[in-house]
Amino acid sequence: MQPRNVWQAMSRTGFVLSSWPWRSAAYLLTGAVTGAVALVGIVVSAVAGGVLAVVLVGLPLLVLTALAGLPVARVERYRLRMVDADPVPGLHRPPAAPGLRPWLATRLRERATWRELGHALLFAGLLWPVDALAVTVGLLLPLSVAATPLLMATAGDGREAKVLKQWTVTDWPAAFGVAALGLLLMALCAYVLGVAAGARAELTRLLIAPRDAELDARVTELARSRVRLVDAFEAERRRIERDLHDGAQQRLVALAMTLGLARLDAPPGPLADRLAKAHDEAGLALAELRELIHGIHPEVLTDYGLEAAVADAADRSAVPVDVDLDLPGRLPGSVESAAYFVVREALANVARHSGADRAAVTGRHRGGRLTLEVRDDGRGGADASAGSGLTGLADRVSVLDGRLSLSSPPGGPTLLRVEIPCERTDRPAPAAPCA
């Protein structure tokens, strides 16, 4: 398995003869050059912006100075690939709208922008001289020692050579002995270059993309992707409901009407009996399809909101249900759908398992949170993990950062509580249809 970074490479044999020492040297050398360029750019833009700020011309230059960390961080992400194969993701959010003004507003409000500016200032003021020093000590000095015979043959006319400008070599055996010492120093300094490059890479990663921030970004993106999946799932449910309502249901209605007319026109006898049976079966199929459509995604939820949908579910319940909801306005579609199906499943469990005489559904929206409670006066002892159907609903609520809790001691009562953070939409809730 190939090493992913210079630290892994140094822990294996053959590091000295691999490409990693040269990659480390290239990383440090390009760091020295990049840091010097960044220093000149930041100083020039800051000084020019400060001088010209009195006539407002320098304000854009000061803004560019504040954003100087962005290009520096981008270059650093590319340079890190020399010594670290793990990518360094950007932590910047996309702007809310296209255009320069929203982009600037987004960038200037982000913590990542100011973190990268701090890295650019540290890089331009301190880190690039360290890179240059590491390259000098770890590469240039051993190379100059190893090149003593070449220096003696060229600059010294075969008579002498200066070693590091300090010692003079006057014969060839000594020159080759110094060259051998230089090769040994190069082998040792390969690790010096690796340590320096690895430390610089870790510091850069810490400054522009710390591991915890990267993890937070991944968790945030995962949560967003889960919400997008929930929205797509709800949209698909509504599409199926519309297709069944406008397609198959209408065809069954037409079939039932046709069979009914044929039944009226048929003379008494076996044919009339068969038509009557077919008409009844079509009616039963139509009733089952309507229940299926209502179970997939009730139209009243889409048209009139959660309050009307819960009232409709209470009317359909076999156990009398008192409904007390205070939900002005509409909630996000995914929240309304999740809350409705939790209430419907809870009422179905009350009717099937609780032996309750009465149930109650209450709900409020306060402080940016929707809270729903379903109570019954049944025998209790319910367990959400025992196949009651609430486990999947709890997972669905958790996708919306909500919580579902169940309290059902033996003997009752049973309380199911749902909390989902959400904000009301701007649309007012329309009046519920008349019964």
CSV table of C-alpha atoms in Angstrom, one decimal:
chain,number,residue,atom,x,y,z
A,1,MET,CA,0.0,0.0,0.0
A,2,GLN,CA,1.4,3.4,-1.0
A,3,PRO,CA,2.0,5.9,1.8
A,4,ARG,CA,-0.5,8.7,2.0
A,5,ASN,CA,1.8,11.3,3.4
A,6,VAL,CA,5.4,12.0,4.2
A,7,TRP,CA,5.0,10.7,7.8
A,8,GLN,CA,3.9,7.3,6.6
A,9,ALA,CA,6.7,7.3,4.0
A,10,MET,CA,9.4,8.0,6.7
A,11,SER,CA,8.2,5.1,8.8
A,12,ARG,CA,9.1,2.7,6.0
A,13,THR,CA,12.3,1.4,4.6
A,14,GLY,CA,13.6,2.9,1.4
A,15,PHE,CA,12.5,6.5,2.2
A,16,VAL,CA,15.9,7.9,1.3
A,17,LEU,CA,15.8,6.4,-2.2
A,18,SER,CA,12.2,7.3,-2.8
A,19,SER,CA,10.7,10.4,-4.3
A,20,TRP,CA,9.4,11.7,-0.9
A,21,PRO,CA,12.6,13.6,0.1
A,22,TRP,CA,12.5,15.5,-3.2
A,23,ARG,CA,8.8,16.1,-2.9
A,24,SER,CA,9.4,17.5,0.6
A,25,ALA,CA,12.1,19.7,-0.7
A,26,ALA,CA,9.9,20.9,-3.5
A,27,TYR,CA,7.1,21.6,-1.0
A,28,LEU,CA,9.4,23.7,1.2
A,29,LEU,CA,11.0,25.5,-1.8
A,30,THR,CA,7.6,26.5,-3.3
A,31,GLY,CA,6.5,27.5,0.1
A,32,ALA,CA,9.4,30.0,0.4
A,33,VAL,CA,8.6,31.4,-3.0
A,34,THR,CA,4.8,31.6,-2.4
A,35,GLY,CA,5.3,33.2,1.0
A,36,ALA,CA,7.6,35.9,-0.4
A,37,VAL,CA,5.1,36.7,-3.1
A,38,ALA,CA,2.2,36.8,-0.6
A,39,LEU,CA,4.2,39.1,1.7
A,40,VAL,CA,4.8,41.6,-1.2
A,41,GLY,CA,1.2,41.4,-2.3
A,42,ILE,CA,-0.3,41.9,1.2
A,43,VAL,CA,2.0,44.7,2.1
A,44,VAL,CA,1.5,46.6,-1.1
A,45,SER,CA,-2.3,46.3,-1.0
A,46,ALA,CA,-2.5,47.1,2.7
A,47,VAL,CA,-0.2,50.2,2.4
A,48,ALA,CA,-1.9,51.4,-0.8
A,49,GLY,CA,-5.4,50.9,0.6
A,50,GLY,CA,-4.5,52.7,3.8
A,51,VAL,CA,-3.0,55.7,2.0
A,52,LEU,CA,-5.9,56.0,-0.5
A,53,ALA,CA,-8.6,55.3,2.0
A,54,VAL,CA,-9.1,59.0,2.7
A,55,VAL,CA,-10.4,59.4,-0.9
A,56,LEU,CA,-12.4,56.1,-0.8
A,57,VAL,CA,-10.3,54.7,-3.6
A,58,GLY,CA,-8.4,52.5,-1.2
A,59,LEU,CA,-11.4,50.8,0.3
A,60,PRO,CA,-11.5,48.1,-2.5
A,61,LEU,CA,-7.8,47.5,-1.8
A,62,LEU,CA,-8.5,47.0,1.9
A,63,VAL,CA,-11.3,44.6,1.0
A,64,LEU,CA,-8.9,42.7,-1.2
A,65,THR,CA,-6.4,42.6,1.6
A,66,ALA,CA,-9.0,41.1,3.9
A,67,LEU,CA,-9.7,38.5,1.2
A,68,ALA,CA,-6.0,37.8,0.6
A,69,GLY,CA,-6.2,34.5,2.5
A,70,LEU,CA,-8.5,33.0,-0.1
A,71,PRO,CA,-6.0,32.7,-3.0
A,72,VAL,CA,-3.2,31.8,-0.6
A,73,ALA,CA,-5.3,29.0,0.9
A,74,ARG,CA,-6.2,27.8,-2.6
A,75,VAL,CA,-2.5,27.6,-3.5
A,76,GLU,CA,-1.7,25.9,-0.2
A,77,ARG,CA,-4.3,23.2,-0.9
A,78,TYR,CA,-2.6,22.4,-4.2
A,79,ARG,CA,0.9,22.4,-2.6
A,80,LEU,CA,-0.2,20.1,0.1
A,81,ARG,CA,-0.7,17.4,-2.5
A,82,MET,CA,3.1,17.1,-2.7
A,83,VAL,CA,3.4,15.7,0.8
A,84,ASP,CA,-0.2,14.7,1.7
A,85,ALA,CA,-2.5,12.7,-0.6
A,86,ASP,CA,-5.5,13.4,1.6
A,87,PRO,CA,-7.5,16.3,0.1
A,88,VAL,CA,-8.1,19.4,2.1
A,89,PRO,CA,-11.7,20.5,1.5
A,90,GLY,CA,-12.7,24.1,1.3
A,91,LEU,CA,-15.0,25.3,4.1
A,92,HIS,CA,-16.7,28.1,2.3
A,93,ARG,CA,-20.4,28.2,1.7
A,94,PRO,CA,-21.9,29.0,-1.7
A,95,PRO,CA,-23.3,32.5,-1.8
A,96,ALA,CA,-27.1,32.9,-1.5
A,97,ALA,CA,-27.4,34.5,-4.9
A,98,PRO,CA,-25.2,35.0,-8.0
A,99,GLY,CA,-23.2,38.2,-8.3
A,100,LEU,CA,-20.3,40.0,-6.7
A,101,ARG,CA,-22.2,41.6,-3.9
A,102,PRO,CA,-23.7,38.4,-2.4
A,103,TRP,CA,-20.3,36.7,-2.9
A,104,LEU,CA,-18.5,39.4,-0.9
A,105,ALA,CA,-21.2,39.5,1.8
A,106,THR,CA,-20.9,35.7,2.2
A,107,ARG,CA,-17.2,35.6,2.3
A,108,LEU,CA,-16.7,38.5,4.7
A,109,ARG,CA,-19.1,36.9,7.2
A,110,GLU,CA,-17.5,33.5,7.2
A,111,ARG,CA,-15.2,32.3,9.9
A,112,ALA,CA,-13.2,30.4,7.2
A,113,THR,CA,-12.3,33.7,5.4
A,114,TRP,CA,-10.7,35.2,8.5
A,115,ARG,CA,-9.0,31.9,9.5
A,116,GLU,CA,-7.4,31.9,6.0
A,117,LEU,CA,-6.4,35.5,6.4
A,118,GLY,CA,-4.7,34.7,9.6
A,119,HIS,CA,-2.9,31.9,7.9
A,120,ALA,CA,-1.8,34.1,5.1
A,121,LEU,CA,-0.4,36.7,7.5
A,122,LEU,CA,1.5,34.1,9.4
A,123,PHE,CA,2.7,32.5,6.2
A,124,ALA,CA,3.9,35.8,4.7
A,125,GLY,CA,5.5,37.0,8.0
A,126,LEU,CA,7.1,34.0,9.5
A,127,LEU,CA,6.6,30.6,7.9
A,128,TRP,CA,8.2,31.2,4.5
A,129,PRO,CA,11.6,32.1,6.0
A,130,VAL,CA,11.4,28.8,8.0
A,131,ASP,CA,10.7,27.0,4.7
A,132,ALA,CA,13.7,28.7,3.1
A,133,LEU,CA,15.9,27.8,6.1
A,134,ALA,CA,14.8,24.2,6.0
A,135,VAL,CA,15.6,23.9,2.3
A,136,THR,CA,19.0,25.5,2.8
A,137,VAL,CA,20.0,23.3,5.7
A,138,GLY,CA,18.4,20.1,4.5
A,139,LEU,CA,19.2,20.3,0.8
A,140,LEU,CA,21.6,23.0,-0.4
A,141,LEU,CA,24.3,22.5,2.3
A,142,PRO,CA,24.6,18.7,1.8
A,143,LEU,CA,24.5,19.2,-2.0
A,144,SER,CA,27.3,21.7,-1.9
A,145,VAL,CA,29.4,19.3,0.3
A,146,ALA,CA,28.7,16.4,-2.1
A,147,ALA,CA,29.7,18.6,-5.0
A,148,THR,CA,33.2,19.3,-3.7
A,149,PRO,CA,35.0,17.3,-6.5
A,150,LEU,CA,33.0,19.1,-9.1
A,151,LEU,CA,33.8,22.5,-7.5
A,152,MET,CA,37.5,21.6,-7.4
A,153,ALA,CA,37.5,20.5,-11.0
A,154,THR,CA,35.8,23.7,-12.2
A,155,ALA,CA,36.1,26.7,-9.9
A,156,GLY,CA,39.3,25.5,-8.3
A,157,ASP,CA,41.2,24.6,-11.5
A,158,GLY,CA,41.9,21.1,-10.0
A,159,ARG,CA,44.0,22.6,-7.2
A,160,GLU,CA,41.6,23.5,-4.3
A,161,ALA,CA,38.0,23.8,-3.4
A,162,LYS,CA,36.2,25.7,-0.6
A,163,VAL,CA,33.8,23.5,1.5
A,164,LEU,CA,30.9,25.6,2.7
A,165,LYS,CA,33.1,28.7,2.4
A,166,GLN,CA,34.9,27.5,5.5
A,167,TRP,CA,37.4,24.7,4.8
A,168,THR,CA,39.8,24.3,1.9
A,169,VAL,CA,40.5,21.0,0.2
A,170,THR,CA,43.7,20.8,-1.8
A,171,ASP,CA,43.9,17.2,-3.0
A,172,TRP,CA,41.6,14.8,-4.8
A,173,PRO,CA,41.4,12.0,-2.1
A,174,ALA,CA,40.2,14.6,0.4
A,175,ALA,CA,37.7,16.0,-2.1
A,176,PHE,CA,36.2,12.6,-2.7
A,177,GLY,CA,36.2,11.9,1.0
A,178,VAL,CA,34.3,15.2,1.6
A,179,ALA,CA,31.9,14.2,-1.2
A,180,ALA,CA,31.2,10.9,0.5
A,181,LEU,CA,30.5,12.8,3.7
A,182,GLY,CA,28.1,15.0,1.8
A,183,LEU,CA,26.2,12.0,0.4
A,184,LEU,CA,25.9,10.7,4.0
A,185,LEU,CA,24.6,14.1,5.1
A,186,MET,CA,22.1,14.1,2.2
A,187,ALA,CA,20.7,10.8,3.4
A,188,LEU,CA,20.4,12.1,7.0
A,189,CYS,CA,19.0,15.4,5.8
A,190,ALA,CA,16.3,13.6,3.8
A,191,TYR,CA,14.6,12.9,7.1
A,192,VAL,CA,15.1,16.5,8.1
A,193,LEU,CA,13.3,17.6,5.0
A,194,GLY,CA,10.6,15.1,5.6
A,195,VAL,CA,10.0,16.2,9.2
A,196,ALA,CA,10.0,19.9,8.2
A,197,ALA,CA,7.6,19.3,5.3
A,198,GLY,CA,5.3,17.1,7.4
A,199,ALA,CA,5.2,19.6,10.2
A,200,ARG,CA,4.5,22.5,7.8
A,201,ALA,CA,1.8,20.5,6.1
A,202,GLU,CA,0.1,19.7,9.4
A,203,LEU,CA,0.3,23.3,10.5
A,204,THR,CA,-1.2,24.4,7.2
A,205,ARG,CA,-4.0,21.9,7.5
A,206,LEU,CA,-4.7,23.0,11.1
A,207,LEU,CA,-4.9,26.7,10.1
A,208,ILE,CA,-7.0,26.5,6.9
A,209,ALA,CA,-9.0,23.3,7.4
A,210,PRO,CA,-8.9,21.8,10.9
A,211,ARG,CA,-10.0,18.3,11.3
A,212,ASP,CA,-13.0,19.2,13.5
A,213,ALA,CA,-14.1,21.8,11.1
A,214,GLU,CA,-13.8,19.3,8.3
A,215,LEU,CA,-15.8,16.8,10.3
A,216,ASP,CA,-18.5,19.5,11.0
A,217,ALA,CA,-18.7,20.3,7.3
A,218,ARG,CA,-19.2,16.7,6.5
A,219,VAL,CA,-21.8,16.3,9.2
A,220,THR,CA,-23.6,19.4,7.9
A,221,GLU,CA,-23.5,18.2,4.3
A,222,LEU,CA,-24.8,14.8,5.4
A,223,ALA,CA,-27.7,16.4,7.3
A,224,ARG,CA,-28.5,18.5,4.2
A,225,SER,CA,-28.3,15.5,2.0
A,226,ARG,CA,-30.7,13.6,4.3
A,227,VAL,CA,-33.1,16.5,4.2
A,228,ARG,CA,-32.9,16.6,0.4
A,229,LEU,CA,-33.7,12.9,0.3
A,230,VAL,CA,-36.7,13.4,2.6
A,231,ASP,CA,-37.9,16.2,0.3
A,232,ALA,CA,-37.5,14.1,-2.7
A,233,PHE,CA,-39.3,11.2,-1.0
A,234,GLU,CA,-42.2,13.4,-0.1
A,235,ALA,CA,-42.3,14.8,-3.7
A,236,GLU,CA,-42.4,11.3,-5.0
A,237,ARG,CA,-45.2,10.3,-2.6
A,238,ARG,CA,-47.3,13.3,-3.8
A,239,ARG,CA,-46.6,12.4,-7.4
A,240,ILE,CA,-47.8,8.9,-6.9
A,241,GLU,CA,-50.9,10.2,-5.0
A,242,ARG,CA,-51.7,12.5,-7.9
A,243,ASP,CA,-51.2,9.8,-10.5
A,244,LEU,CA,-53.5,7.4,-8.6
A,245,HIS,CA,-56.1,10.0,-7.9
A,246,ASP,CA,-56.2,11.4,-11.4
A,247,GLY,CA,-55.5,8.2,-13.3
A,248,ALA,CA,-56.5,4.8,-11.8
A,249,GLN,CA,-59.2,6.2,-9.5
A,250,GLN,CA,-61.0,8.0,-12.4
A,251,ARG,CA,-60.8,4.8,-14.5
A,252,LEU,CA,-62.3,2.8,-11.7
A,253,VAL,CA,-65.1,5.4,-11.2
A,254,ALA,CA,-65.9,5.2,-14.9
A,255,LEU,CA,-65.8,1.4,-14.8
A,256,ALA,CA,-68.2,1.4,-11.8
A,257,MET,CA,-70.6,3.8,-13.5
A,258,THR,CA,-70.5,1.6,-16.7
A,259,LEU,CA,-71.2,-1.6,-14.7
A,260,GLY,CA,-74.0,0.2,-12.9
A,261,LEU,CA,-75.7,1.3,-16.1
A,262,ALA,CA,-75.3,-2.2,-17.6
A,263,ARG,CA,-76.8,-3.7,-14.4
A,264,LEU,CA,-79.8,-1.5,-14.8
A,265,ASP,CA,-80.3,-2.4,-18.5
A,266,ALA,CA,-79.7,-6.1,-18.1
A,267,PRO,CA,-82.8,-8.3,-17.7
A,268,PRO,CA,-83.2,-10.4,-14.6
A,269,GLY,CA,-81.1,-13.6,-14.7
A,270,PRO,CA,-77.6,-14.9,-14.4
A,271,LEU,CA,-76.1,-12.0,-16.4
A,272,ALA,CA,-77.7,-9.4,-14.1
A,273,ASP,CA,-76.3,-11.3,-11.1
A,274,ARG,CA,-72.8,-11.3,-12.5
A,275,LEU,CA,-73.0,-7.6,-13.4
A,276,ALA,CA,-74.2,-6.8,-9.9
A,277,LYS,CA,-71.3,-8.8,-8.4
A,278,ALA,CA,-68.9,-7.0,-10.8
A,279,HIS,CA,-70.4,-3.6,-9.8
A,280,ASP,CA,-69.9,-4.4,-6.1
A,281,GLU,CA,-66.3,-5.6,-6.6
A,282,ALA,CA,-65.5,-2.4,-8.5
A,283,GLY,CA,-67.0,-0.3,-5.7
A,284,LEU,CA,-64.8,-2.2,-3.1
A,285,ALA,CA,-61.7,-1.8,-5.3
A,286,LEU,CA,-62.5,2.0,-5.6
A,287,ALA,CA,-62.9,2.2,-1.8
A,288,GLU,CA,-59.6,0.4,-1.2
A,289,LEU,CA,-57.8,2.6,-3.8
A,290,ARG,CA,-59.1,5.7,-2.0
A,291,GLU,CA,-57.8,4.5,1.3
A,292,LEU,CA,-54.5,3.7,-0.4
A,293,ILE,CA,-54.3,7.2,-1.9
A,294,HIS,CA,-55.1,8.7,1.5
A,295,GLY,CA,-52.4,6.6,3.1
A,296,ILE,CA,-49.7,7.6,0.6
A,297,HIS,CA,-50.3,11.3,1.0
A,298,PRO,CA,-53.7,12.8,1.9
A,299,GLU,CA,-54.8,15.6,-0.3
A,300,VAL,CA,-56.1,17.5,2.7
A,301,LEU,CA,-52.6,17.7,4.1
A,302,THR,CA,-51.3,19.3,0.8
A,303,ASP,CA,-54.2,21.7,0.4
A,304,TYR,CA,-55.1,22.7,4.0
A,305,GLY,CA,-52.2,21.9,6.2
A,306,LEU,CA,-51.4,19.8,9.2
A,307,GLU,CA,-54.3,21.0,11.4
A,308,ALA,CA,-56.9,20.0,9.0
A,309,ALA,CA,-55.2,16.7,8.2
A,310,VAL,CA,-54.9,15.7,11.9
A,311,ALA,CA,-58.6,16.6,12.3
A,312,ASP,CA,-59.4,14.3,9.4
A,313,ALA,CA,-57.4,11.5,10.9
A,314,ALA,CA,-59.2,11.9,14.2
A,315,ASP,CA,-62.6,11.7,12.4
A,316,ARG,CA,-61.4,8.4,10.8
A,317,SER,CA,-60.2,6.9,14.1
A,318,ALA,CA,-62.2,4.1,15.7
A,319,VAL,CA,-61.5,5.6,19.1
A,320,PRO,CA,-63.0,9.1,19.9
A,321,VAL,CA,-60.2,11.7,19.6
A,322,ASP,CA,-60.1,15.2,21.0
A,323,VAL,CA,-58.0,17.6,18.8
A,324,ASP,CA,-56.5,20.8,20.2
A,325,LEU,CA,-54.0,22.3,17.7
A,326,ASP,CA,-52.7,25.8,17.6
A,327,LEU,CA,-50.7,26.1,14.4
A,328,PRO,CA,-51.2,29.5,12.7
A,329,GLY,CA,-49.7,29.5,9.2
A,330,ARG,CA,-48.2,26.6,7.3
A,331,LEU,CA,-45.1,24.6,8.2
A,332,PRO,CA,-42.5,23.2,5.8
A,333,GLY,CA,-43.9,20.3,3.8
A,334,SER,CA,-41.5,17.7,5.1
A,335,VAL,CA,-42.4,18.7,8.7
A,336,GLU,CA,-46.1,18.6,8.1
A,337,SER,CA,-45.9,15.2,6.4
A,338,ALA,CA,-43.7,13.6,9.2
A,339,ALA,CA,-45.9,15.0,11.9
A,340,TYR,CA,-49.1,13.8,10.2
A,341,PHE,CA,-47.9,10.3,9.7
A,342,VAL,CA,-46.7,10.1,13.3
A,343,VAL,CA,-50.1,11.1,14.6
A,344,ARG,CA,-51.9,8.8,12.2
A,345,GLU,CA,-49.7,5.8,13.2
A,346,ALA,CA,-50.2,6.7,16.9
A,347,LEU,CA,-54.0,6.8,16.5
A,348,ALA,CA,-53.9,3.5,14.6
A,349,ASN,CA,-51.9,1.9,17.5
A,350,VAL,CA,-54.4,3.3,20.0
A,351,ALA,CA,-57.3,1.7,18.1
A,352,ARG,CA,-55.6,-1.7,17.6
A,353,HIS,CA,-53.6,-2.3,20.9
A,354,SER,CA,-54.5,0.2,23.7
A,355,GLY,CA,-58.1,-0.7,24.6
A,356,ALA,CA,-58.6,3.0,25.2
A,357,ASP,CA,-61.9,4.7,25.5
A,358,ARG,CA,-60.6,8.1,24.4
A,359,ALA,CA,-57.5,9.8,22.9
A,360,ALA,CA,-56.4,13.3,22.6
A,361,VAL,CA,-54.0,15.1,20.2
A,362,THR,CA,-52.5,18.5,21.1
A,363,GLY,CA,-50.0,20.6,19.2
A,364,ARG,CA,-48.3,23.9,19.5
A,365,HIS,CA,-45.7,25.9,17.6
A,366,ARG,CA,-43.6,27.9,20.0
A,367,GLY,CA,-40.0,29.2,19.8
A,368,GLY,CA,-39.3,27.7,16.4
A,369,ARG,CA,-40.4,24.2,17.5
A,370,LEU,CA,-43.4,22.1,16.6
A,371,THR,CA,-44.6,20.0,19.6
A,372,LEU,CA,-47.3,17.3,19.2
A,373,GLU,CA,-48.6,15.0,21.9
A,374,VAL,CA,-50.9,12.0,21.5
A,375,ARG,CA,-52.4,10.7,24.7
A,376,ASP,CA,-54.8,7.8,25.4
A,377,ASP,CA,-56.4,6.3,28.5
A,378,GLY,CA,-55.6,2.7,27.5
A,379,ARG,CA,-53.8,-0.1,29.3
A,380,GLY,CA,-50.3,1.1,28.5
A,381,GLY,CA,-47.3,-1.0,28.1
A,382,ALA,CA,-46.5,0.1,24.6
A,383,ASP,CA,-43.0,-0.4,23.3
A,384,ALA,CA,-41.8,1.5,20.2
A,385,SER,CA,-39.1,-1.1,19.5
A,386,ALA,CA,-41.5,-4.0,19.5
A,387,GLY,CA,-42.8,-3.5,16.0
A,388,SER,CA,-45.4,-0.8,16.6
A,389,GLY,CA,-44.4,1.1,13.5
A,390,LEU,CA,-43.0,4.1,15.4
A,391,THR,CA,-39.4,3.1,15.0
A,392,GLY,CA,-39.4,4.1,11.3
A,393,LEU,CA,-41.3,7.3,12.2
A,394,ALA,CA,-38.7,8.1,14.8
A,395,ASP,CA,-36.0,7.8,12.2
A,396,ARG,CA,-38.0,10.0,9.9
A,397,VAL,CA,-38.3,12.7,12.6
A,398,SER,CA,-34.6,12.5,13.5
A,399,VAL,CA,-33.8,13.4,9.9
A,400,LEU,CA,-35.5,16.7,10.6
A,401,ASP,CA,-33.4,17.1,13.8
A,402,GLY,CA,-36.5,16.2,15.8
A,403,ARG,CA,-37.2,13.8,18.7
A,404,LEU,CA,-39.9,11.3,19.3
A,405,SER,CA,-40.4,10.0,22.8
A,406,LEU,CA,-42.9,7.4,24.2
A,407,SER,CA,-44.1,7.0,27.7
A,408,SER,CA,-46.4,4.0,28.3
A,409,PRO,CA,-46.2,2.5,31.8
A,410,PRO,CA,-48.2,-0.7,32.4
A,411,GLY,CA,-51.8,0.4,33.3
A,412,GLY,CA,-51.5,3.6,31.2
A,413,PRO,CA,-51.8,6.3,30.3
A,414,THR,CA,-49.7,6.4,27.1
A,415,LEU,CA,-48.1,9.6,25.9
A,416,LEU,CA,-46.3,10.0,22.5
A,417,ARG,CA,-44.5,13.3,22.1
A,418,VAL,CA,-42.9,14.7,19.0
A,419,GLU,CA,-40.7,17.8,18.8
A,420,ILE,CA,-39.4,19.1,15.4
A,421,PRO,CA,-37.5,22.4,15.0
A,422,CYS,CA,-39.0,24.4,12.1
A,423,GLU,CA,-40.3,27.8,11.2
A,424,ARG,CA,-43.7,28.8,9.9
A,425,THR,CA,-43.9,29.7,6.2
A,426,ASP,CA,-45.4,33.0,5.0
A,427,ARG,CA,-48.5,31.3,3.7
A,428,PRO,CA,-51.5,31.5,6.0
A,429,ALA,CA,-53.3,28.3,6.6
A,430,PRO,CA,-56.6,28.2,4.6
A,431,ALA,CA,-59.8,27.4,6.2
A,432,ALA,CA,-60.6,23.7,6.5
A,433,PRO,CA,-63.2,22.4,4.2
A,434,CYS,CA,-66.7,22.0,5.5
A,435,ALA,CA,-67.7,18.5,6.4
